[in-house]
Short mmCIF file of C-alpha atoms and ligand atoms in Angstrom, two decimals:
data_model
loop_
_atom_site.label_atom_id
_atom_site.label_comp_id
_atom_site.label_asym_id
_atom_site.label_seq_id
_atom_site.Cartn_x
_atom_site.Cartn_y
_atom_site.Cartn_z
CA UNK A 15 5.43 -30.09 9.10
CA UNK A 16 6.61 -26.60 10.90
CA UNK A 17 4.28 -23.79 9.75
CA UNK A 18 0.58 -23.93 9.41
CA UNK A 19 -0.26 -25.84 6.24
CA UNK A 20 -0.70 -23.48 3.90
CA UNK A 21 -3.48 -25.77 1.65
CA UNK A 22 -5.89 -24.15 4.65
CA UNK A 23 -4.30 -20.78 4.24
CA UNK A 24 -4.63 -20.68 0.86
CA UNK A 25 -8.22 -21.44 1.13
CA UNK A 26 -8.57 -18.20 3.12
CA UNK A 27 -9.28 -16.19 -0.69
CA UNK A 28 -12.84 -17.81 -0.05
CA UNK A 29 -13.65 -17.08 2.98
CA UNK A 30 -14.81 -13.36 4.08
CA UNK A 31 -13.12 -11.54 6.13
CA UNK A 32 -15.13 -10.61 9.44
CA UNK A 33 -14.50 -7.15 10.75
CA UNK A 34 -15.60 -6.99 14.05
CA UNK A 35 -15.66 -4.40 16.93
CA UNK A 36 -12.83 -4.88 19.68
CA UNK A 37 -14.53 -6.69 23.21
CA UNK A 38 -11.59 -4.34 25.23
CA UNK A 39 -12.66 -6.04 28.09
CA UNK A 40 -12.02 -4.20 31.74
CA UNK A 41 -11.90 -5.58 35.29
CA UNK A 42 -9.93 -4.21 38.54
CA UNK A 43 -8.97 -7.69 39.21
CA UNK A 44 -4.83 -6.89 38.30
CA UNK A 45 -5.41 -3.25 39.86
CA UNK A 46 -2.17 -3.32 41.82
CA UNK A 47 -0.41 -4.96 40.04
CA UNK A 48 2.27 -4.46 37.46
CA UNK A 49 3.50 -6.09 33.27
CA UNK A 50 7.15 -5.82 31.61
CA UNK A 51 6.54 -6.00 28.57
CA UNK A 52 9.16 -5.83 25.46
CA UNK A 53 9.32 -6.47 22.17
CA UNK A 54 11.30 -7.58 19.35
CA UNK A 55 11.57 -7.57 15.94
CA UNK A 56 9.85 -4.75 13.00
CA UNK A 57 6.86 -1.27 13.71
CA UNK A 58 4.27 -3.90 13.32
CA UNK A 59 4.92 -5.55 16.36
CA UNK A 60 6.03 -2.60 18.08
CA UNK A 61 2.39 -1.05 17.35
CA UNK A 62 0.77 -4.51 18.53
CA UNK A 63 2.95 -4.24 21.72
CA UNK A 64 0.37 -0.43 21.72
CA UNK A 65 -2.18 -2.59 21.74
CA UNK A 66 -1.26 -5.53 24.34
CA UNK A 67 -0.21 -2.52 26.71
CA UNK A 68 -4.52 -1.11 26.58
CA UNK A 69 -5.17 -4.89 26.83
CA UNK A 70 -3.00 -4.97 29.75
CA UNK A 71 -3.85 -1.57 31.17
CA UNK A 72 -7.74 -2.37 30.84
CA UNK A 73 -7.53 -4.94 33.79
CA UNK A 74 -5.91 -2.97 36.16
CA UNK A 75 -2.12 -4.19 35.22
CA UNK A 76 1.15 -0.90 35.60
CA UNK A 77 3.60 -0.94 33.36
CA UNK A 78 7.34 -1.30 34.88
CA UNK A 79 10.39 -1.12 33.39
CA UNK A 80 12.17 -3.43 36.27
CA UNK A 81 11.45 -7.02 35.06
CA UNK A 82 12.31 -8.53 38.63
CA UNK A 83 8.71 -6.35 40.31
CA UNK A 84 6.51 -7.66 37.36
CA UNK A 85 3.70 -9.99 37.98
CA UNK A 86 3.29 -10.57 34.37
CA UNK A 87 6.06 -10.48 32.02
CA UNK A 88 5.05 -11.07 27.84
CA UNK A 89 7.17 -10.90 25.69
CA UNK A 90 6.33 -9.75 21.69
CA UNK A 91 8.46 -12.33 19.79
CA UNK A 92 10.12 -11.98 15.98
CA UNK A 93 11.02 -14.86 14.08
CA UNK A 94 12.11 -13.59 11.01
CA UNK A 95 15.69 -14.43 11.72
CA UNK A 96 17.57 -16.95 13.28
CA UNK A 97 19.10 -14.69 16.06
CA UNK A 98 15.88 -13.15 16.71
CA UNK A 99 14.24 -16.72 17.54
CA UNK A 100 17.87 -17.06 20.03
CA UNK A 101 17.42 -13.09 21.84
CA UNK A 102 14.00 -14.81 23.21
CA UNK A 103 15.56 -18.49 24.30
CA UNK A 104 18.02 -16.52 26.30
CA UNK A 105 15.69 -14.35 28.09
CA UNK A 106 13.25 -17.02 29.08
CA UNK A 107 16.17 -18.55 30.73
CA UNK A 108 15.85 -15.73 32.61
CA UNK A 109 12.60 -15.99 33.38
CA UNK A 110 13.00 -19.38 34.30
CA UNK A 111 14.76 -18.23 37.19
CA UNK A 112 12.65 -15.64 38.23
CA UNK A 113 9.77 -18.18 38.63
CA UNK A 114 11.47 -20.43 40.64
CA UNK A 115 11.67 -16.61 43.25
CA UNK A 116 8.29 -15.72 42.56
CA UNK A 117 6.02 -18.78 41.92
CA UNK A 118 3.45 -16.34 40.55
CA UNK A 119 4.33 -14.76 37.96
CA UNK A 120 2.93 -14.81 35.24
CA UNK A 121 5.01 -15.60 31.99
CA UNK A 122 2.86 -14.61 28.35
CA UNK A 123 5.13 -15.31 24.82
CA UNK A 124 3.02 -13.45 21.57
CA UNK A 125 4.17 -12.29 18.63
CA UNK A 126 5.48 -14.20 15.39
CA UNK A 127 7.74 -17.12 17.22
CA UNK A 128 5.07 -19.10 18.26
CA UNK A 129 3.01 -18.89 14.83
CA UNK A 130 5.31 -21.74 14.14
CA UNK A 131 4.32 -25.18 15.08
CA UNK A 132 7.75 -26.53 16.21
CA UNK A 133 8.22 -23.26 18.30
CA UNK A 134 4.97 -23.03 20.22
CA UNK A 135 5.51 -27.07 20.81
CA UNK A 136 8.97 -26.76 21.65
CA UNK A 137 7.01 -24.45 24.15
CA UNK A 138 4.61 -27.20 25.93
CA UNK A 139 7.41 -30.05 26.03
CA UNK A 140 10.23 -27.27 27.67
CA UNK A 141 8.88 -24.92 28.36
CA UNK A 142 5.70 -25.30 30.88
CA UNK A 143 6.93 -22.44 33.08
CA UNK A 144 4.75 -20.18 30.13
CA UNK A 145 1.88 -19.97 31.05
CA UNK A 146 0.06 -18.05 28.02
CA UNK A 147 1.44 -18.75 24.68
CA UNK A 148 -0.23 -16.41 22.24
CA UNK A 149 -0.46 -15.13 18.45
CA UNK A 150 -0.53 -12.56 15.97
CA UNK A 151 -3.86 -13.63 14.84
CA UNK A 152 -5.60 -13.26 18.37
CA UNK A 153 -3.88 -10.86 20.77
CA UNK A 154 -7.52 -9.55 21.18
CA UNK A 155 -8.26 -13.25 23.66
CA UNK A 156 -4.89 -12.61 25.42
CA UNK A 157 -7.57 -10.41 28.22
CA UNK A 158 -9.45 -13.34 28.65
CA UNK A 159 -6.17 -15.93 28.78
CA UNK A 160 -5.11 -13.94 31.29
CA UNK A 161 -8.83 -13.42 33.55
CA UNK A 162 -9.03 -17.60 33.07
CA UNK A 163 -4.91 -18.21 34.53
CA UNK A 164 -5.02 -21.05 36.24
CA UNK A 165 -1.21 -21.98 36.39
CA UNK A 166 -1.96 -24.80 33.64
CA UNK A 167 -0.49 -23.65 30.59
CA UNK A 168 -2.12 -22.17 27.84
CA UNK A 169 -1.96 -22.41 24.24
CA UNK A 170 -3.90 -20.31 21.51
CA UNK A 171 -2.12 -19.70 18.07
CA UNK A 172 -2.62 -21.21 14.97
CA UNK A 173 -5.40 -19.93 13.52
CA UNK A 174 -5.39 -18.67 9.93
CA UNK A 175 -8.57 -16.71 9.74
CA UNK A 176 -7.01 -13.45 10.94
CA UNK A 177 -9.81 -11.10 11.36
CA UNK A 178 -9.52 -7.11 11.55
CA UNK A 179 -10.23 -5.92 14.54
CA UNK A 180 -11.09 -2.46 14.36
CA UNK A 181 -11.81 0.01 17.56
CA UNK A 182 -8.98 -1.58 19.92
CA UNK A 183 -7.93 0.40 22.96
CA UNK A 184 -4.01 1.20 22.53
CA UNK A 185 -1.96 2.67 25.13
CA UNK A 186 0.82 4.25 22.05
CA UNK A 187 3.79 5.26 23.16
CA UNK A 188 4.03 8.59 21.79
CA UNK A 189 1.96 11.82 21.92
CA UNK A 190 4.08 13.26 18.94
CA UNK A 191 3.84 10.32 16.33
CA UNK A 192 1.44 7.27 15.94
CA UNK A 193 1.40 3.96 13.87
CA UNK A 194 -1.80 3.37 12.00
CA UNK A 195 -1.56 -0.12 10.33
CA UNK A 196 -3.37 -0.19 6.79
CA UNK A 197 -3.74 -3.62 7.09
CA UNK A 198 -2.60 -7.26 8.19
CA UNK A 199 -0.69 -10.28 6.90
CA UNK A 200 0.83 -10.44 3.96
CA UNK A 201 0.32 -12.30 0.73
CA UNK A 202 4.10 -12.28 -1.57
CA UNK A 203 5.43 -15.13 -0.25
CA UNK A 204 9.13 -14.14 -1.22
CA UNK A 205 10.39 -17.52 -0.66
CA UNK A 206 13.01 -16.06 2.75
CA UNK A 207 10.89 -15.27 4.79
CA UNK A 208 8.62 -16.68 7.19
CA UNK A 209 6.43 -14.19 7.66
CA UNK A 210 3.40 -14.64 5.60
CA UNK A 211 3.19 -17.24 8.02
CA UNK A 212 3.59 -15.41 10.63
CA UNK A 213 0.66 -13.18 9.87
CA UNK A 214 -1.29 -14.58 7.60
CA UNK A 215 -2.86 -13.70 3.94
CA UNK A 216 -3.54 -9.89 3.94
CA UNK A 217 -6.79 -8.02 4.56
CA UNK A 218 -6.47 -4.36 4.09
CA UNK A 219 -9.02 -2.50 7.09
CA UNK A 220 -11.78 -0.06 5.67
CA UNK A 221 -10.24 3.71 4.15
CA UNK A 222 -12.95 4.91 6.37
CA UNK A 223 -11.67 3.08 9.09
CA UNK A 224 -8.25 4.52 8.33
CA UNK A 225 -10.01 7.86 7.78
CA UNK A 226 -11.51 8.48 11.07
CA UNK A 227 -7.95 6.99 13.39
CA UNK A 228 -6.25 9.48 11.57
CA UNK A 229 -8.60 12.36 12.16
CA UNK A 230 -8.82 11.29 15.59
CA UNK A 231 -5.31 10.98 16.25
CA UNK A 232 -4.52 14.74 14.98
CA UNK A 233 -7.72 16.24 16.90
CA UNK A 234 -5.53 14.85 20.50
CA UNK A 235 -2.53 17.25 18.64
CA UNK A 236 -0.35 14.55 16.86
CA UNK A 237 1.58 16.33 14.23
CA UNK A 238 3.08 12.64 12.87
CA UNK A 239 1.48 9.12 11.60
CA UNK A 240 3.43 6.29 9.82
CA UNK A 241 0.54 4.61 7.96
CA UNK A 242 2.34 0.71 8.70
CA UNK A 243 2.13 -2.81 6.79
CA UNK A 244 4.17 -5.60 4.95
CA UNK A 245 3.56 -4.60 1.97
CA UNK A 246 1.59 -0.67 2.20
CA UNK A 247 1.90 -0.72 -1.76
CA UNK A 248 -1.11 -3.14 -1.69
CA UNK A 249 -3.52 -1.79 -0.09
CA UNK A 250 -6.64 -2.78 -0.80
CA UNK A 251 -6.28 -5.40 -3.13
CA UNK A 252 -8.08 -8.04 -1.49
CA UNK A 253 -11.13 -5.35 -1.24
CA UNK A 254 -14.11 -4.96 -3.04
CA UNK A 255 -14.34 -1.62 -2.72
CA UNK A 256 -11.36 -1.12 -5.20
CA UNK A 257 -9.17 1.43 -4.17
CA UNK A 258 -5.56 1.26 -3.84
CA UNK A 259 -3.07 3.22 -1.81
CA UNK A 260 -2.53 6.13 -3.75
CA UNK A 261 -6.27 6.69 -3.38
CA UNK A 262 -5.37 6.09 0.50
CA UNK A 263 -2.75 8.11 0.36
CA UNK A 264 -4.37 11.14 -1.10
CA UNK A 265 -7.67 10.86 1.85
CA UNK A 266 -5.22 10.45 3.94
CA UNK A 267 -2.71 13.54 2.96
CA UNK A 268 -5.84 15.68 2.87
CA UNK A 269 -6.83 15.09 6.33
CA UNK A 270 -4.39 18.11 7.01
CA UNK A 271 -2.34 16.13 9.59
CA UNK A 272 1.19 17.88 9.19
CA UNK A 273 3.68 14.37 8.41
CA UNK A 274 2.79 11.61 6.73
CA UNK A 275 5.04 8.23 6.12
CA UNK A 276 4.28 5.34 5.33
CA UNK A 277 6.50 1.30 5.51
CA UNK A 278 7.24 -0.72 3.61
CA UNK A 279 7.02 -0.44 -0.24
CA UNK A 280 7.36 -3.32 -2.56
CA UNK A 281 8.98 -2.20 -5.74
CA UNK A 282 6.41 -4.80 -7.98
CA UNK A 283 3.62 -2.53 -6.52
CA UNK A 284 4.46 0.38 -6.92
CA UNK A 285 2.57 3.00 -9.19
CA UNK A 286 2.65 5.65 -11.16
CA UNK A 287 -0.41 7.95 -9.73
CA UNK A 288 1.35 6.59 -5.84
CA UNK A 289 4.38 8.41 -7.18
CA UNK A 290 2.02 11.27 -8.61
CA UNK A 291 0.43 11.49 -5.28
CA UNK A 292 3.82 11.30 -3.18
CA UNK A 293 5.18 14.62 -5.20
CA UNK A 294 2.05 16.13 -5.29
CA UNK A 295 1.29 16.52 -1.70
CA UNK A 296 3.69 18.29 1.10
CA UNK A 297 2.24 16.37 3.41
CA UNK A 298 3.64 13.20 2.50
CA UNK A 299 6.91 12.91 3.55
CA UNK A 300 10.04 12.37 0.94
CA UNK A 301 11.15 9.15 2.42
CA UNK A 302 10.82 6.16 1.22
CA UNK A 303 12.40 2.88 2.21
CA UNK A 304 12.32 0.48 -0.71
CA UNK A 305 14.09 -3.44 -0.32
CA UNK A 306 15.87 -4.26 -3.02
CA UNK A 307 16.88 -7.46 -1.60
CA UNK A 308 19.55 -8.49 -3.98
CA UNK A 309 20.90 -7.14 -7.24
CA UNK A 310 21.83 -9.90 -9.33
CA UNK A 311 18.16 -10.80 -11.13
CA UNK A 312 19.43 -14.58 -11.10
CA UNK A 313 19.09 -14.03 -7.68
CA UNK A 314 15.75 -11.93 -7.12
CA UNK A 315 14.00 -14.85 -9.08
CA UNK A 316 14.70 -17.36 -6.86
CA UNK A 317 13.60 -14.82 -4.14
CA UNK A 318 11.02 -14.67 -5.77
CA UNK A 319 10.56 -10.63 -5.84
CA UNK A 320 9.03 -10.23 -9.56
CA UNK A 321 11.54 -7.54 -10.55
CA UNK A 322 14.88 -7.71 -12.43
CA UNK A 323 17.52 -5.84 -11.32
CA UNK A 324 16.61 -3.35 -14.21
CA UNK A 325 13.32 -3.03 -13.17
CA UNK A 326 14.11 -2.00 -10.19
CA UNK A 327 16.96 0.70 -11.21
CA UNK A 328 14.14 2.44 -13.06
CA UNK A 329 12.05 2.48 -10.61
CA UNK A 330 14.19 4.37 -8.65
CA UNK A 331 15.01 6.77 -11.25
CA UNK A 332 11.45 7.91 -11.11
CA UNK A 333 11.05 8.20 -7.85
CA UNK A 334 13.96 10.29 -7.64
CA UNK A 335 13.19 12.45 -10.76
CA UNK A 336 9.19 13.43 -10.18
CA UNK A 337 10.05 12.95 -6.10
CA UNK A 338 11.52 16.37 -5.25
CA UNK A 339 14.58 16.02 -2.56
CA UNK A 340 13.13 12.11 -1.50
CA UNK A 341 15.91 9.69 0.05
CA UNK A 342 14.69 6.30 -0.38
CA UNK A 343 16.34 2.91 2.56
CA UNK A 344 16.51 -0.69 1.26
CA UNK A 345 17.08 -3.70 2.89
CA UNK A 346 19.25 -6.15 1.15
CA UNK A 347 20.30 -9.78 1.79
CA UNK A 348 24.00 -11.53 1.20
CA UNK A 349 24.04 -15.16 1.33
CA UNK A 350 21.00 -15.73 -0.34
CA UNK A 351 21.83 -19.68 -0.75
CA UNK A 352 24.49 -20.30 -3.93
CA UNK A 353 25.07 -16.22 -4.59
CA UNK A 354 27.95 -15.88 -6.53
CA UNK A 355 30.87 -13.84 -6.25
CA UNK A 356 29.55 -12.20 -9.84
CA UNK A 357 25.47 -12.32 -8.08
CA UNK A 358 26.89 -10.09 -4.95
CA UNK A 359 29.49 -7.83 -7.45
CA UNK A 360 25.15 -7.05 -8.68
CA UNK A 361 24.36 -6.26 -5.51
CA UNK A 362 27.05 -3.86 -4.74
CA UNK A 363 26.86 -1.95 -8.66
CA UNK A 364 23.66 -1.78 -8.11
CA UNK A 365 24.40 -0.38 -4.46
CA UNK A 366 26.65 2.36 -6.80
CA UNK A 367 24.07 3.13 -9.02
CA UNK A 368 21.25 4.21 -6.57
CA UNK A 369 23.95 5.63 -4.07
CA UNK A 370 21.28 4.67 -1.11
CA UNK A 371 20.78 7.03 1.00
CA UNK A 372 21.00 4.03 4.34
CA UNK A 373 20.05 0.63 4.33
CA UNK A 374 19.93 -2.51 6.70
CA UNK A 375 20.87 -5.23 6.24
CA UNK A 376 21.62 -8.95 6.72
CA UNK A 377 22.76 -12.14 5.67
CA UNK A 378 20.00 -14.60 4.83
CA UNK A 379 18.87 -16.88 7.68
CA UNK A 380 17.09 -20.38 6.71
CA UNK A 381 12.97 -20.71 7.64
CA UNK A 382 12.44 -24.21 7.91
CA UNK A 383 9.50 -24.17 6.16
CA UNK A 384 9.77 -21.59 4.09
CA UNK A 385 10.79 -22.51 0.22
CA UNK A 386 14.54 -20.91 0.07
CA UNK A 387 14.86 -23.34 2.85
CA UNK A 388 14.56 -26.61 1.06
CA UNK A 389 18.09 -25.64 -1.43
CA UNK A 390 21.23 -26.26 -0.05
CA UNK A 391 24.13 -24.06 0.36
CA UNK A 392 27.25 -23.92 0.19
CA UNK A 393 28.63 -20.97 0.02
CA UNK A 394 30.60 -20.42 3.54
CA UNK A 395 29.71 -18.17 6.46
CA UNK A 396 33.18 -16.49 6.25
CA UNK A 397 32.15 -15.52 2.71
CA UNK A 398 28.80 -14.19 3.37
CA UNK A 399 30.30 -12.19 6.38
CA UNK A 400 32.93 -10.75 4.22
CA UNK A 401 29.15 -9.92 1.60
CA UNK A 402 28.15 -8.15 4.77
CA UNK A 403 30.95 -6.08 5.91
CA UNK A 404 31.84 -5.25 2.85
CA UNK A 405 28.54 -3.89 1.42
CA UNK A 406 27.98 -2.26 5.16
CA UNK A 407 30.99 -0.28 4.22
CA UNK A 408 29.62 0.55 1.16
CA UNK A 409 26.50 1.78 2.06
CA UNK A 410 28.14 3.56 4.70
CA UNK A 411 30.40 5.86 2.59
CA UNK A 412 26.91 6.25 0.28
CA UNK A 413 25.06 7.39 3.85
CA UNK A 414 28.12 9.97 5.21
CA UNK A 415 28.38 11.52 1.18
CA UNK A 416 23.87 12.27 1.53
CA UNK A 417 24.47 13.18 5.46
CA UNK A 418 27.25 15.99 4.30
CA UNK A 419 25.07 17.77 1.80
CA UNK A 420 22.80 18.14 4.49
CA UNK A 421 25.33 20.74 6.69
CA UNK A 422 24.85 24.39 6.46
CA UNK A 423 21.23 24.22 5.25
CA UNK A 424 18.42 23.93 7.39
CA UNK A 425 15.50 21.72 7.85
CA UNK A 426 12.16 21.39 9.29
CA UNK A 427 12.90 18.92 12.42
CA UNK A 428 10.30 17.27 14.13
CA UNK A 429 11.44 17.10 17.93
CA UNK A 430 10.48 13.76 19.25
CA UNK A 431 12.64 13.83 22.91
CA UNK A 432 15.90 13.96 24.61
CA UNK A 433 19.24 12.79 22.80
CA UNK A 434 20.99 10.01 23.77
CA UNK A 435 24.38 12.59 22.69
CA UNK A 436 24.25 14.55 25.57
CA UNK A 437 22.42 17.02 27.98
CA UNK A 438 21.36 20.09 26.38
CA UNK A 439 20.51 17.78 23.22
CA UNK A 440 17.44 16.82 21.78
CA UNK A 441 16.78 14.19 19.14
CA UNK A 442 14.74 14.67 15.72
CA UNK A 443 13.33 13.34 12.44
CA UNK A 444 14.16 16.03 8.53
CA UNK A 445 11.32 15.42 6.30
CA UNK A 446 13.63 13.36 4.45
CA UNK A 447 14.05 10.61 8.29
CA UNK A 448 17.38 11.76 8.58
CA UNK A 449 17.87 11.40 12.38
CA UNK A 450 19.20 14.66 13.85
CA UNK A 451 20.56 15.59 17.84
CA UNK A 452 19.84 19.22 18.84
CA UNK A 453 21.97 22.23 21.06
CA UNK A 454 19.68 23.69 23.13
CA UNK A 455 15.86 23.15 22.16
CA UNK A 456 14.26 21.57 25.42
CA UNK A 457 11.34 23.39 25.38
CA UNK A 458 10.45 22.43 21.52
CA UNK A 459 9.94 18.63 22.21
CA UNK A 460 6.53 18.03 20.08
CA UNK A 461 7.33 20.90 17.88
CA UNK A 462 8.89 21.14 14.23
CA UNK A 463 11.10 23.56 14.08
CA UNK A 464 13.82 25.01 11.15
CA UNK A 465 17.31 23.45 12.73
CA UNK A 466 20.48 24.53 10.66
CA UNK A 467 22.70 21.71 10.40
CA UNK A 468 26.32 22.24 11.61
CA UNK A 469 27.79 18.49 11.65
CA UNK A 470 26.91 14.81 9.37
CA UNK A 471 28.35 11.08 9.50
CA UNK A 472 27.23 8.33 8.65
CA UNK A 473 23.95 7.82 11.19
CA UNK A 474 23.00 10.97 12.34
CA UNK A 475 23.12 14.67 11.69
CA UNK A 476 24.19 17.55 14.18
CA UNK A 477 22.52 21.36 13.98
CA UNK A 478 20.95 23.97 16.42
CA UNK A 479 18.59 26.02 16.09
CA UNK A 480 17.07 28.58 13.84
CA UNK A 481 14.65 31.04 12.53
CA UNK A 482 13.77 29.86 8.46
CA UNK A 483 13.05 26.70 6.81
CA UNK A 484 14.94 27.05 3.16
CA UNK A 485 13.45 25.22 0.24
N1 LIG B 8 7.34 -6.61 3.69
C1 LIG B 8 9.34 -5.93 3.80
C2 LIG B 8 9.31 -6.19 4.72
C3 LIG B 8 10.01 -7.47 6.13
S1 LIG B 8 10.91 -7.91 6.86
C4 LIG B 8 9.29 -6.08 2.42
O1 LIG B 8 9.14 -6.99 1.88
O2 LIG B 8 10.95 -5.06 2.35
C5 LIG B 8 12.39 -6.89 6.67
C6 LIG B 8 13.20 -7.64 6.26
O3 LIG B 8 14.22 -8.97 7.16
C7 LIG B 8 13.65 -7.78 4.69
O4 LIG B 8 13.31 -6.91 3.74
C8 LIG B 8 14.63 -9.00 4.17
O5 LIG B 8 15.90 -7.57 4.01
C9 LIG B 8 15.04 -9.67 5.81
N2 LIG B 8 14.38 -10.91 5.87
C10 LIG B 8 13.28 -11.24 5.61
N3 LIG B 8 13.94 -12.71 5.66
C11 LIG B 8 14.44 -13.16 5.45
C12 LIG B 8 15.39 -14.04 6.27
N4 LIG B 8 15.19 -15.44 6.05
N5 LIG B 8 17.05 -14.19 5.93
C13 LIG B 8 17.38 -12.96 6.16
N6 LIG B 8 16.98 -11.25 6.13
C14 LIG B 8 15.59 -11.56 6.01
FE1 LIG B 9 8.22 -11.26 3.71
FE2 LIG B 9 8.48 -10.77 1.21
FE3 LIG B 9 6.02 -10.11 2.41
FE4 LIG B 9 8.06 -8.53 2.73
S1 LIG B 9 7.06 -8.35 0.81
S2 LIG B 9 7.06 -9.71 4.37
S3 LIG B 9 9.56 -10.09 2.62
S4 LIG B 9 7.30 -12.38 1.77
FE1 LIG B 10 9.68 -10.11 12.67
FE2 LIG B 10 6.81 -10.50 12.54
FE3 LIG B 10 7.92 -8.05 11.97
S1 LIG B 10 8.72 -12.10 11.93
S2 LIG B 10 9.78 -8.92 11.26
S3 LIG B 10 7.66 -9.09 13.96
S4 LIG B 10 6.72 -9.43 11.12
#
């Protein structure tokens, strides 16, 4: 068995989730020491890293971006596809070398990878130079593990408990946009996906705590928040209180924080009420990430996605119709076991029907312990690679088509920082989540400004500061 025993995990539904106050242990033991933190994976991990930073800084560590100068290295890992694993093991090779030069270096591995028993065992048996291994359920224990660090390897991972911790000290990466977790874990068990195993059962935070956090962020001057969860539309289903994502979104909108986003939406849980609330409040951004995964109803069934191709398209059209100017992006997996040419053609057909604003596309990667990994697969890798290439060409063509529609228009952009595209340029996002590189607006970082769009590429827009916003 390579994953936590799901019989036990299912028992969790009978056990009440505990809502605990974070301990926020403070110490000056590591006052002049430096930490290096590397984050892999999704927004969930990015936000968890803000929690890890809070823990490390409470212990006295200061951040460094130079690995060689670090006294402690923390890797916050991802397990979603095999290449995520490969990256971490590659980096561990480098750390082993570093540890030879600096035997006092403390190496910590956390996140989704160690939640797989096979990985935790490998770390124990083959990577004894790793000092601390922790999971997604017990980030709050990291402080005491570091304080107790005595050169022996400590591994604390598999808890299937996964309670909800409130009032953690975060060190947020931005002063303009912030992540707000609304739930942890996932109950969907799509047959290819490791997340329900690495993150545990769904646990929603209570609405008053979320609203308090948003109000606090607003007071601190944040202009945008993103509500986070693997499946935000299922928010509240595990609570007795009887509220759902539509209720939460409406309450968050009423705080008047200027911009609200949310990821990720599962089509199966998307209700008409949610669409109405998004359409009603101008501070809820008209942008929805709505993973399709496959355009073949046969494959969707094998994936355990709980909707058909037709149901997806109906929902898509309803959203487009009711939410003015909405942009919709998606995730698609190619090469699910035994996906035929006809199945793949259906995926292309749905892309041609929906004309997505953008998509993240992946080749299916078997994850040990998940149901799909047991299916014998007869499709060669070259075929899967060819499908991915063909799909990407189509997706990029539609992205460019949508982006070109913006040329000449004036859009409200939240400016986030200097652009990689050259000096005197800054970057930001439109309401519809289009990346814009803007000329001569260096003084506008952290502001919402009107930008006239001058050019469009597949992945970004160019623009210059304008005077007014068209509607
Ligand atoms: N909770 C989100 C997605 C989480 S993972 C949702 O349900 O949509 C992000 C994306 O990774 C998924 O949407 C899926 O497209 C992809 N993914 C997940 N498991 C995968 C696997 N085993 N192989 C390839 N891609 C995978
Ligand atoms: Fe994975 Fe499915 Fe949950 Fe998304 S909804 S995290 S794809 S199991
Ligand atoms: Fe990866 Fe874990 Fe996110 S597996 S995609 S970091 S929930």
